[in-house]
């Protein structure tokens, strides 16, 4: 029978698993942990039968005809103390009851939820709010077979401990086995709240509510421990050194993945009873989980021991042991090793062991020194990322990368366990200036076209030339460009220091008034300097007339400069008509010959 008016303060946890047997049949097992020391006999007797409620996974409603009241088997006493050399065993007792039933669950969309719910938890639980009003909800989910096929859930390999001792390290095995060979991953989870359930009525419907942790406690830190408790995601090993007596609820979840896809999980909701224990001796040591230079330095923190034996787990030699107080060993190669310490006192001994990672060293490189180009932000990051490492930049940042917006020297220190490595990078100031220059537009007399040259004054990697408002560059790729039009010109590219650059200038039209050189004296003496007028090969076509001071025309020619002939020194008058690239200009003035 189920007595709803009797609280479940005797229940300290549980888990629900299932195994597929073919023909849509599932053997479901509810494992319920009972406090056989503090729990009242009437309360324990009231749970002779447990109601397992079945819900439709798509509607979250109760499927009444599938719910079952299941009778338990005889209990298994959780009597293993988990500790060596305890002088006085704490008053602790836990029984594990099994409730087994074979359900026929035809495939449906959304699958099935199966849940056992009971009120209430122990009122003395330390790490949840209002524990006497919070119930247990031990449940599992059978997935929609159309999505994943048939499945059996993971099953924990060992029972949890019946008690824990303060200030004493312990490794608890929460590993599981999956008969389907699915991949397993372990993590903490938030336990669930429940209510009294009788004859499939009164059950809380999915999605189930969570218990609320008290202030200072979290899902991943539900028990005071120094160092903080840790759960190995691959092995399910929980390492804990409790620092406070009391009762603490914890959730251990094992997820199963098939071909990389999450398909299900098994939840262990359990209440740790933590007490002060009296030991003859306790073996313990501390060390970073990661060590460098193939060396390990271990600090012995054992209690009340007289002699010690270290085994450093190096299978390549028999010489990996030591009887010293502190532990030191240098390994032949990097790897992960299980290091064991045995502490002896009289006829009693205590064993402590854990896995330690040994590295040669950690190495990383920051990028090569570069130029900071003076705008936006630059991201600096190492070429190697170390999971779990601590990162420290010279500006105090602890991110694995750094965003910078000014030049200077930046360094990064990476620490992993007792390993560290350092590197720096210089972001030099961009002092390279790329400026664009231009000469004047001139006329090419052979084809009557204007021509000019643009050029830059610095080494570059790439460059594009633009004549605005054109948006596409014209065909030039060097440090100079030939042009034949006036207007705005722009350059864009990458300098030799990898910084981008841009510059613009305006090119004036060809100025006809500037054609004639400002010369009023020429010296036809054959020294090839200023021997003719207007010039030997002027950049324009011209018609020239020369008159003496009495107005007599002494020279007339087209595109032929005047060499002065045998005319005496003196002053002469010139008239010139010039033409080039569609523009015309006239000039006249006084010209003097000096031989």
Tab-separated table of C-alpha atoms in Angstrom, residues 308-565:
chain	number	residue	atom	x	y	z
A	308	UNK	CA	54.965	6.350	3.252
A	309	UNK	CA	55.238	4.595	-0.058
A	310	UNK	CA	54.810	6.332	-3.420
A	311	UNK	CA	54.011	4.523	-6.677
A	312	UNK	CA	54.206	6.932	-9.616
A	313	UNK	CA	52.470	4.642	-12.119
A	314	UNK	CA	55.294	4.413	-14.676
A	315	UNK	CA	54.754	0.975	-16.239
A	316	UNK	CA	58.075	1.128	-18.115
A	317	UNK	CA	60.160	0.532	-14.963
A	318	UNK	CA	60.072	-0.986	-11.499
A	319	UNK	CA	62.005	1.988	-10.143
A	320	UNK	CA	59.033	4.349	-10.018
A	321	UNK	CA	58.547	4.048	-6.235
A	322	UNK	CA	59.751	6.083	-3.276
A	323	UNK	CA	59.541	6.041	0.529
A	324	UNK	CA	60.241	9.736	0.978
A	325	UNK	CA	57.959	12.165	2.725
A	326	UNK	CA	57.333	14.314	-0.353
A	327	UNK	CA	56.774	12.908	-3.811
A	328	UNK	CA	58.993	13.643	-6.812
A	329	UNK	CA	59.458	11.735	-10.060
A	330	UNK	CA	60.675	12.471	-13.578
A	331	UNK	CA	58.904	10.468	-16.291
A	332	UNK	CA	60.554	9.195	-19.476
A	333	UNK	CA	57.783	10.629	-21.627
A	334	UNK	CA	54.648	12.751	-21.336
A	335	UNK	CA	51.359	11.049	-20.530
A	336	UNK	CA	48.680	10.491	-17.899
A	337	UNK	CA	49.716	8.440	-14.886
A	338	UNK	CA	47.905	7.198	-11.773
A	339	UNK	CA	50.006	8.167	-8.739
A	340	UNK	CA	49.381	6.228	-5.512
A	341	UNK	CA	50.397	7.184	-1.979
A	342	UNK	CA	50.157	4.652	0.885
A	343	UNK	CA	50.403	6.103	4.402
A	344	UNK	CA	51.229	3.716	7.269
A	345	UNK	CA	50.582	3.995	11.006
A	346	UNK	CA	51.193	0.947	13.202
A	347	UNK	CA	49.198	-1.892	11.590
A	348	UNK	CA	46.946	0.453	9.671
A	349	UNK	CA	47.384	1.987	6.283
A	350	UNK	CA	45.473	4.363	4.014
A	351	UNK	CA	45.655	4.631	0.225
A	352	UNK	CA	45.146	7.739	-1.899
A	353	UNK	CA	45.544	7.835	-5.668
A	354	UNK	CA	44.558	10.006	-8.607
A	355	UNK	CA	45.435	10.558	-12.273
A	356	UNK	CA	48.008	13.231	-13.090
A	357	UNK	CA	48.870	14.627	-16.518
A	358	UNK	CA	52.547	15.044	-17.346
A	359	UNK	CA	53.718	17.294	-20.205
A	360	UNK	CA	57.123	17.985	-21.708
A	361	UNK	CA	56.249	21.653	-21.678
A	362	UNK	CA	53.635	23.937	-23.121
A	363	UNK	CA	54.613	25.895	-26.192
A	364	UNK	CA	52.873	28.583	-28.153
A	365	UNK	CA	53.771	31.443	-30.445
A	366	UNK	CA	52.189	34.805	-30.965
A	367	UNK	CA	52.202	36.130	-34.548
A	368	UNK	CA	55.342	37.756	-35.915
A	369	UNK	CA	55.882	41.445	-35.185
A	370	UNK	CA	53.658	43.553	-37.400
A	371	UNK	CA	52.774	47.167	-38.026
A	372	UNK	CA	49.664	48.617	-36.438
A	373	UNK	CA	47.958	50.441	-39.257
A	374	UNK	CA	46.247	53.038	-37.100
A	375	UNK	CA	42.570	52.198	-37.397
A	376	UNK	CA	40.024	49.562	-36.318
A	377	UNK	CA	41.151	46.805	-33.933
A	378	UNK	CA	43.706	44.059	-34.367
A	379	UNK	CA	43.182	40.601	-32.869
A	380	UNK	CA	46.220	38.889	-31.340
A	381	UNK	CA	45.947	35.219	-30.408
A	382	UNK	CA	48.384	32.349	-29.797
A	383	UNK	CA	48.837	29.593	-32.361
A	384	UNK	CA	47.977	26.898	-29.779
A	385	UNK	CA	44.971	26.761	-27.433
A	386	UNK	CA	45.270	24.868	-24.146
A	387	UNK	CA	41.949	23.815	-22.635
A	388	UNK	CA	41.753	24.627	-18.941
A	389	UNK	CA	44.787	26.910	-19.045
A	390	UNK	CA	44.998	30.390	-17.518
A	391	UNK	CA	45.772	33.280	-19.882
A	392	UNK	CA	47.301	36.569	-18.740
A	393	UNK	CA	48.093	39.507	-21.058
A	394	UNK	CA	50.204	42.499	-20.109
A	395	UNK	CA	47.076	44.652	-19.790
A	396	UNK	CA	45.514	42.231	-17.277
A	397	UNK	CA	43.114	40.511	-19.702
A	398	UNK	CA	42.517	36.798	-19.040
A	399	UNK	CA	40.934	35.972	-22.407
A	400	UNK	CA	42.648	33.597	-24.825
A	401	UNK	CA	42.898	36.455	-27.360
A	402	UNK	CA	43.435	40.195	-27.200
A	403	UNK	CA	41.857	43.068	-29.146
A	404	UNK	CA	44.238	46.026	-29.494
A	405	UNK	CA	43.848	49.465	-31.059
A	406	UNK	CA	47.262	51.034	-30.640
A	407	UNK	CA	50.871	50.227	-31.340
A	408	UNK	CA	53.194	48.887	-28.644
A	409	UNK	CA	54.628	45.667	-27.180
A	410	UNK	CA	52.189	43.008	-25.973
A	411	UNK	CA	52.989	39.809	-24.073
A	412	UNK	CA	51.020	36.725	-23.080
A	413	UNK	CA	51.680	34.216	-20.306
A	414	UNK	CA	49.868	30.847	-20.413
A	415	UNK	CA	49.736	28.732	-17.259
A	416	UNK	CA	48.520	25.131	-17.201
A	417	UNK	CA	48.964	23.378	-13.880
A	418	UNK	CA	52.538	24.198	-12.896
A	419	UNK	CA	53.498	24.719	-16.543
A	420	UNK	CA	53.815	28.165	-18.072
A	421	UNK	CA	55.073	29.701	-21.271
A	422	UNK	CA	55.580	33.273	-22.452
A	423	UNK	CA	55.773	35.126	-25.761
A	424	UNK	CA	55.495	38.716	-26.947
A	425	UNK	CA	54.674	40.643	-30.101
A	426	UNK	CA	55.547	44.165	-31.200
A	427	UNK	CA	52.972	46.219	-33.075
A	428	UNK	CA	55.166	48.889	-34.639
A	429	UNK	CA	53.849	52.336	-35.460
A	430	UNK	CA	53.052	52.760	-39.134
A	431	UNK	CA	55.466	55.497	-40.180
A	432	UNK	CA	55.398	54.802	-43.920
A	433	UNK	CA	53.656	57.610	-45.780
A	434	UNK	CA	52.395	57.019	-49.293
A	435	UNK	CA	51.700	60.264	-51.190
A	436	UNK	CA	50.662	60.687	-54.788
A	437	UNK	CA	52.344	63.266	-57.066
A	438	UNK	CA	51.712	64.495	-60.602
A	439	UNK	CA	53.486	66.454	-63.339
A	440	UNK	CA	51.627	68.788	-65.690
A	441	UNK	CA	49.567	67.478	-68.543
A	442	UNK	CA	51.411	67.861	-71.844
A	443	UNK	CA	50.471	67.359	-75.428
A	444	UNK	CA	51.877	64.495	-77.538
A	445	UNK	CA	52.291	66.104	-80.926
A	446	UNK	CA	52.562	62.812	-82.810
A	447	UNK	CA	48.973	61.813	-81.995
A	448	UNK	CA	47.629	65.121	-80.683
A	449	UNK	CA	46.838	63.541	-77.268
A	450	UNK	CA	47.394	64.864	-73.744
A	451	UNK	CA	49.728	62.913	-71.484
A	452	UNK	CA	50.900	63.103	-67.877
A	453	UNK	CA	52.422	60.968	-65.150
A	454	UNK	CA	51.233	60.183	-61.601
A	455	UNK	CA	53.613	58.526	-59.170
A	456	UNK	CA	54.047	57.595	-55.487
A	457	UNK	CA	57.101	57.786	-53.249
A	458	UNK	CA	57.081	54.527	-51.239
A	459	UNK	CA	57.443	50.761	-51.573
A	460	UNK	CA	54.149	48.964	-51.858
A	461	UNK	CA	52.762	45.451	-52.261
A	462	UNK	CA	49.617	46.247	-54.224
A	463	UNK	CA	48.065	49.362	-55.706
A	464	UNK	CA	44.952	50.306	-57.689
A	465	UNK	CA	44.556	53.581	-59.591
A	466	UNK	CA	41.162	55.251	-59.960
A	467	UNK	CA	39.981	58.186	-62.086
A	468	UNK	CA	36.896	59.516	-60.330
A	469	UNK	CA	33.983	59.146	-60.636
A	470	UNK	CA	34.855	55.756	-62.168
A	471	UNK	CA	34.502	52.964	-59.596
A	472	UNK	CA	36.715	50.436	-61.348
A	473	UNK	CA	40.494	50.867	-61.369
A	474	UNK	CA	42.251	51.539	-64.649
A	475	UNK	CA	45.036	49.310	-65.875
A	476	UNK	CA	48.050	50.346	-63.857
A	477	UNK	CA	49.751	48.291	-61.176
A	478	UNK	CA	53.056	50.013	-60.557
A	479	UNK	CA	54.179	53.034	-58.596
A	480	UNK	CA	53.489	55.347	-61.541
A	481	UNK	CA	50.595	55.748	-63.957
A	482	UNK	CA	50.150	57.470	-67.299
A	483	UNK	CA	47.085	59.701	-67.595
A	484	UNK	CA	45.500	61.746	-70.374
A	485	UNK	CA	42.649	63.561	-68.625
A	486	UNK	CA	42.231	66.169	-65.982
A	487	UNK	CA	40.235	65.448	-62.786
A	488	UNK	CA	40.448	63.661	-59.442
A	489	UNK	CA	42.721	60.627	-59.158
A	490	UNK	CA	42.810	58.228	-56.198
A	491	UNK	CA	45.097	55.368	-55.190
A	492	UNK	CA	44.319	52.458	-52.846
A	493	UNK	CA	46.543	49.550	-51.863
A	494	UNK	CA	48.764	47.774	-49.344
A	495	UNK	CA	52.093	49.176	-48.246
A	496	UNK	CA	55.245	47.078	-47.822
A	497	UNK	CA	54.461	46.847	-44.068
A	498	UNK	CA	51.027	45.338	-44.862
A	499	UNK	CA	49.137	48.483	-43.899
A	500	UNK	CA	46.539	49.829	-46.325
A	501	UNK	CA	46.910	53.291	-47.826
A	502	UNK	CA	44.924	55.762	-49.878
A	503	UNK	CA	45.568	59.215	-51.330
A	504	UNK	CA	43.956	61.577	-53.852
A	505	UNK	CA	44.863	64.655	-55.888
A	506	UNK	CA	43.391	66.822	-58.615
A	507	UNK	CA	45.155	67.184	-61.978
A	508	UNK	CA	44.620	70.525	-63.726
A	509	UNK	CA	43.944	70.809	-67.445
A	510	UNK	CA	46.828	71.655	-69.806
A	511	UNK	CA	47.583	75.362	-69.552
A	512	UNK	CA	48.262	76.812	-73.014
A	513	UNK	CA	49.510	80.120	-71.596
A	514	UNK	CA	52.435	78.349	-70.051
A	515	UNK	CA	53.724	76.926	-73.331
A	516	UNK	CA	56.243	79.614	-74.211
A	517	UNK	CA	59.305	79.666	-72.049
A	518	UNK	CA	59.903	83.052	-70.476
A	519	UNK	CA	63.082	83.745	-72.520
A	520	UNK	CA	63.971	87.158	-73.963
A	521	UNK	CA	67.659	86.449	-74.663
A	522	UNK	CA	69.239	83.615	-76.645
A	523	UNK	CA	72.876	82.931	-77.525
A	524	UNK	CA	73.363	81.227	-80.908
A	525	UNK	CA	77.007	80.348	-80.277
A	526	UNK	CA	76.799	76.546	-80.859
A	527	UNK	CA	77.199	75.463	-77.215
A	528	UNK	CA	73.805	73.643	-77.356
A	529	UNK	CA	72.517	75.905	-74.600
A	530	UNK	CA	69.841	78.418	-75.499
A	531	UNK	CA	71.009	78.300	-79.135
A	532	UNK	CA	67.558	78.666	-80.749
A	533	UNK	CA	64.218	80.331	-80.198
A	534	UNK	CA	61.676	79.389	-78.922
A	535	UNK	CA	63.320	75.983	-78.164
A	536	UNK	CA	64.755	73.102	-80.111
A	537	UNK	CA	61.737	70.775	-79.864
A	538	UNK	CA	58.839	72.619	-78.288
A	539	UNK	CA	55.738	70.616	-77.207
A	540	UNK	CA	53.487	72.454	-79.680
A	541	UNK	CA	53.226	73.417	-83.320
A	542	UNK	CA	54.018	77.019	-84.081
A	543	UNK	CA	54.283	79.730	-86.759
A	544	UNK	CA	57.142	82.178	-86.029
A	545	UNK	CA	57.933	85.660	-87.409
A	546	UNK	CA	61.037	87.743	-86.504
A	547	UNK	CA	61.448	91.491	-87.254
A	548	UNK	CA	64.398	93.762	-86.772
A	549	UNK	CA	64.112	97.031	-84.925
A	550	UNK	CA	63.160	98.860	-88.165
A	551	UNK	CA	60.211	96.522	-88.754
A	552	UNK	CA	61.811	94.490	-91.479
A	553	UNK	CA	60.876	90.773	-91.382
A	554	UNK	CA	64.103	88.811	-91.090
A	555	UNK	CA	62.724	85.310	-90.372
A	556	UNK	CA	59.538	83.348	-91.007
A	557	UNK	CA	58.988	79.586	-90.519
A	558	UNK	CA	56.577	76.852	-89.411
A	559	UNK	CA	57.751	74.476	-86.664
A	560	UNK	CA	61.349	75.574	-87.275
A	561	UNK	CA	63.043	77.524	-84.473
A	562	UNK	CA	65.236	80.550	-85.339
A	563	UNK	CA	68.965	80.018	-84.882
A	564	UNK	CA	69.784	83.743	-85.230
A	565	UNK	CA	71.646	83.170	-88.493
